[in-house]
Amino acid sequence: MQIVDQQIFLEEVPVTQIAATYGTPTYVYEENRIRENFRRALRAFRKYYPDFRFFYAIKANNNLAIANILRQEGAGIDAASVNEILLAQKLGLGGNDVMFSGNFLSDDDIQQGLKSGVIFNLDDISLLPRVLRYGRPDLLAFRVNPGYGQSEVGDFVCNAGPGAKFGLHPDHVLDAYRQAKEAGVTRFGAHMMPGSCVRDPEYFRFITELVMDIIGKAAKELEINFEFVDLGGGLGIPYKHEDHVLDIEKAAELVAEVFKSKIAQYGMKPPQLMMEPARYFVGDAGYIVGTVHAIKDSYSRIIGTDVSMNTLARPAMYGSYHHIYVNGRENEERIPLGLCGQVCENTDYWVKDRPLPKGITLGDLIVIENAGAYGYSMSYQYNGRLRPAEVLVNGKEHYLIRERENIDDLVRNVFVPEHLRK
Ligand code: LLP
């Protein structure tokens, strides 16, 4: 993003042009920012541990145009469901380029996952016999819950520790890999995903130490090699302007240091080090362009926009902060104002007392920051407010990468029985 003479540009495309061409609300992604984010992180981790690879957790933003950018950069795909495996296949990825980290899988999920031939990452020991009933994955990992997790989004996305539904209890790790070995599995990996959005490098060192102490013992006792250890995602971004960025170099250095020392301590054959972030790659590369449609002076002044809780769920769901710019008014004096969307829920009054430009008025364009991860992919159709368009920008070029929904999308798959049509 750049602001020139108070006009906001995403890469080199003015937001006025986005609004005029595609309407609002519209998600806009900066291609070069995604590439820079990916390359910065990869450079850092490969510097300290050359046998390093990223998988992209496609749940955060599953637009195939976005995922293809990351595929071009060399990322594999972390799939949370069979449909995400199918999305990866649409990118031309399968086999050991895709990791299936499903949660509480059905037998159908298991069978389809096996058929696809991707890396199987099991969330619990109880899944193993169910998987083995249908086949034997070539490469098998368990998702370990190392007993600790952390998240700046809040407890909502703290994915490990006693309160989390995810992962294998550390006491079951030895048995899990033993049973897999006895069943004839020959290739192993290990995985964890203890938290999302963390900007403290020390956290990444700490969780690496935790998981390595758990799986190092298993490697030694069962005499198995781990081909990879996947530390999950979690690389954080600042949502508030006063917050610092994650020192990715430091995180990589600390992780590699403890990883190597634990490999030595347990006499392990050095595994590939993997991570599967999403927010760090796409979060700050995505924006929502919206329009001010109504202003109300009631108990206080409320600015009504077309960016509702169904467009961006995070503020209503987690109380998350997203910075808001107003095109053409960034140099204006600010006063505390409220801002809301158009949905009939008061959680849609998602900004209260935010310093916003005093002169904000009907027709102004707003730009919401850090909407690239868990934005569109968590949007929905409540109140008949349909999902927005998605646009990719690269320099002066802009491309529609997903159409705005219309009434057909609202009634798709709906059937009205004959007796209700009279
Ligand atoms: N791997 C697994 C198994 C995951 O469950 C997730 C995210 C990731 C990787 C990527 O995590 P990241 O690098 O983005 O932290 N909806 C919430 C975030 C939920 C995270 C879910 N899992 C939000 O809007 O903040």
Coordinates of C-alpha atoms in Angstrom, one line a residue, residues 135-307:
G135 CA -4.6 -48.8 3.8
R136 CA -1.1 -47.8 4.9
P137 CA 0.1 -44.3 4.2
D138 CA 3.5 -44.0 2.6
L139 CA 4.6 -41.3 5.0
L140 CA 2.9 -40.9 8.3
A141 CA 3.1 -38.2 11.0
F142 CA 1.3 -37.6 14.3
R143 CA 0.3 -34.1 15.4
V144 CA 1.6 -33.8 18.9
N145 CA 0.0 -31.6 21.5
P146 CA 3.1 -30.6 23.4
G147 CA 1.0 -29.2 26.3
Y148 CA 1.6 -25.6 25.6
G149 CA 0.2 -23.1 23.1
Q150 CA 0.0 -19.3 22.6
S151 CA -1.8 -16.8 20.4
E152 CA -2.2 -13.1 20.1
V153 CA -5.7 -13.5 18.7
G154 CA -6.6 -14.8 22.1
D155 CA -7.5 -18.2 23.6
F156 CA -9.8 -18.7 20.6
V157 CA -6.9 -19.9 18.5
C158 CA -4.6 -21.4 21.1
N159 CA -4.3 -24.8 19.5
A160 CA -2.4 -26.8 22.1
G161 CA -2.3 -27.3 25.8
P162 CA -4.9 -29.1 28.0
G163 CA -7.8 -27.0 26.7
A164 CA -7.2 -27.7 23.0
K165 CA -9.1 -30.3 21.0
F166 CA -6.0 -30.9 18.8
G167 CA -3.2 -33.3 18.8
L168 CA -1.8 -36.4 20.4
H169 CA -1.2 -36.4 24.1
P170 CA 2.6 -36.6 24.8
D171 CA 2.0 -39.8 26.8
H172 CA 0.6 -41.5 23.7
V173 CA 3.5 -40.6 21.4
L174 CA 5.6 -43.6 21.9
D175 CA 2.7 -46.1 21.6
A176 CA 1.5 -44.3 18.5
Y177 CA 4.7 -44.5 16.6
R178 CA 5.3 -48.1 17.9
Q179 CA 2.0 -49.3 16.6
A180 CA 2.6 -47.6 13.3
K181 CA 6.0 -49.2 13.0
E182 CA 4.6 -52.6 13.9
A183 CA 1.9 -52.2 11.3
G184 CA 4.6 -51.8 8.6
V185 CA 4.8 -48.1 8.2
T186 CA 8.4 -47.2 7.3
R187 CA 8.5 -43.5 6.8
F188 CA 7.7 -41.1 9.6
G189 CA 7.3 -37.4 10.3
A190 CA 6.2 -35.4 13.3
H191 CA 4.0 -32.3 13.5
M192 CA 2.6 -29.8 15.9
M193 CA 0.6 -26.6 15.7
P194 CA 0.5 -25.0 19.1
G195 CA -0.7 -21.4 18.2
S196 CA -1.4 -18.7 15.7
C197 CA -0.1 -15.2 15.4
V198 CA 2.9 -15.0 17.7
R199 CA 5.5 -12.3 17.3
D200 CA 7.9 -13.5 20.1
P201 CA 10.9 -15.4 18.6
E202 CA 11.5 -17.1 21.9
Y203 CA 8.1 -18.8 21.6
F204 CA 9.3 -20.6 18.5
R205 CA 12.4 -21.8 20.2
F206 CA 10.4 -23.0 23.2
I207 CA 7.9 -25.1 21.3
T208 CA 10.7 -26.6 19.1
E209 CA 12.4 -27.7 22.3
L210 CA 9.2 -29.1 23.7
V211 CA 8.4 -31.2 20.6
M212 CA 12.0 -32.4 20.0
D213 CA 12.1 -33.7 23.6
I214 CA 9.0 -35.6 23.0
I215 CA 9.8 -37.1 19.6
G216 CA 13.6 -37.4 20.2
K217 CA 12.8 -40.0 22.9
A218 CA 10.6 -41.9 20.5
A219 CA 13.2 -41.8 17.8
K220 CA 15.8 -43.3 20.1
E221 CA 13.6 -45.9 21.8
L222 CA 11.9 -47.1 18.6
E223 CA 14.9 -46.7 16.4
I224 CA 13.0 -44.8 13.8
N225 CA 14.0 -41.9 11.7
F226 CA 11.9 -38.8 11.4
E227 CA 12.1 -37.6 7.8
F228 CA 10.6 -34.2 8.8
V229 CA 9.5 -32.2 11.8
D230 CA 6.8 -29.7 11.1
L231 CA 6.5 -26.9 13.7
G232 CA 3.1 -25.7 12.3
G233 CA 2.3 -22.1 11.5
G234 CA 2.0 -19.3 14.0
L235 CA 4.4 -16.7 12.6
G236 CA 2.6 -13.5 13.7
I237 CA 2.0 -10.1 12.1
P238 CA 1.2 -6.9 13.9
Y239 CA -2.4 -5.8 13.5
K240 CA -1.9 -2.5 15.4
H241 CA 0.4 0.1 14.1
E242 CA 2.2 0.5 17.4
D243 CA 3.0 -3.2 17.5
H244 CA 6.4 -4.5 16.4
V245 CA 7.0 -6.9 13.6
L246 CA 8.2 -10.5 14.3
D247 CA 12.0 -10.7 14.1
I248 CA 11.9 -13.6 11.7
E249 CA 15.7 -13.9 11.5
K250 CA 15.9 -14.2 15.3
A251 CA 13.0 -16.8 15.3
A252 CA 14.8 -18.8 12.6
E253 CA 18.1 -18.6 14.4
L254 CA 16.7 -19.7 17.8
V255 CA 14.6 -22.5 16.2
A256 CA 17.6 -23.9 14.3
E257 CA 19.9 -23.7 17.3
V258 CA 17.7 -25.8 19.5
F259 CA 16.6 -28.1 16.7
K260 CA 20.3 -29.0 15.9
S261 CA 21.2 -29.4 19.6
K262 CA 18.2 -31.8 20.2
I263 CA 19.1 -33.8 17.1
A264 CA 22.6 -34.2 18.6
Q265 CA 21.2 -35.0 22.1
Y266 CA 18.9 -37.8 20.8
G267 CA 21.3 -39.0 18.1
M268 CA 18.7 -38.4 15.4
K269 CA 19.4 -38.5 11.7
P270 CA 18.7 -34.8 10.8
P271 CA 15.1 -34.4 9.7
Q272 CA 13.9 -31.8 7.3
L273 CA 12.6 -28.8 9.2
M274 CA 9.2 -27.7 8.1
M275 CA 6.7 -25.0 8.9
E276 CA 3.2 -24.4 7.5
P277 CA 2.3 -20.7 8.1
A278 CA -0.4 -18.8 6.4
R279 CA -1.0 -15.5 8.1
Y280 CA 2.7 -14.4 7.7
F281 CA 2.5 -14.9 3.9
V282 CA -0.9 -13.5 3.0
G283 CA -2.2 -11.6 6.1
D284 CA -0.7 -8.2 5.5
A285 CA -1.0 -8.5 1.7
G286 CA -4.8 -8.4 1.8
Y287 CA -7.1 -5.4 2.1
I288 CA -10.9 -4.8 1.9
V289 CA -12.0 -1.8 0.0
G290 CA -15.4 -0.7 1.2
T291 CA -17.8 2.3 0.9
V292 CA -19.4 4.6 3.4
H293 CA -23.1 4.4 2.6
A294 CA -24.9 6.0 5.6
I295 CA -24.1 8.1 8.7
K296 CA -26.2 8.2 11.7
D297 CA -26.1 10.7 14.7
S298 CA -27.9 8.8 17.4
Y299 CA -26.4 8.2 20.9
S300 CA -23.2 8.8 19.1
R301 CA -22.1 9.2 15.5
I302 CA -21.9 5.9 13.6
I303 CA -20.4 5.5 10.1
G304 CA -22.2 2.8 8.1
T305 CA -20.2 0.9 5.5
D306 CA -20.7 -2.2 3.3
V307 CA -17.9 -4.1 5.2

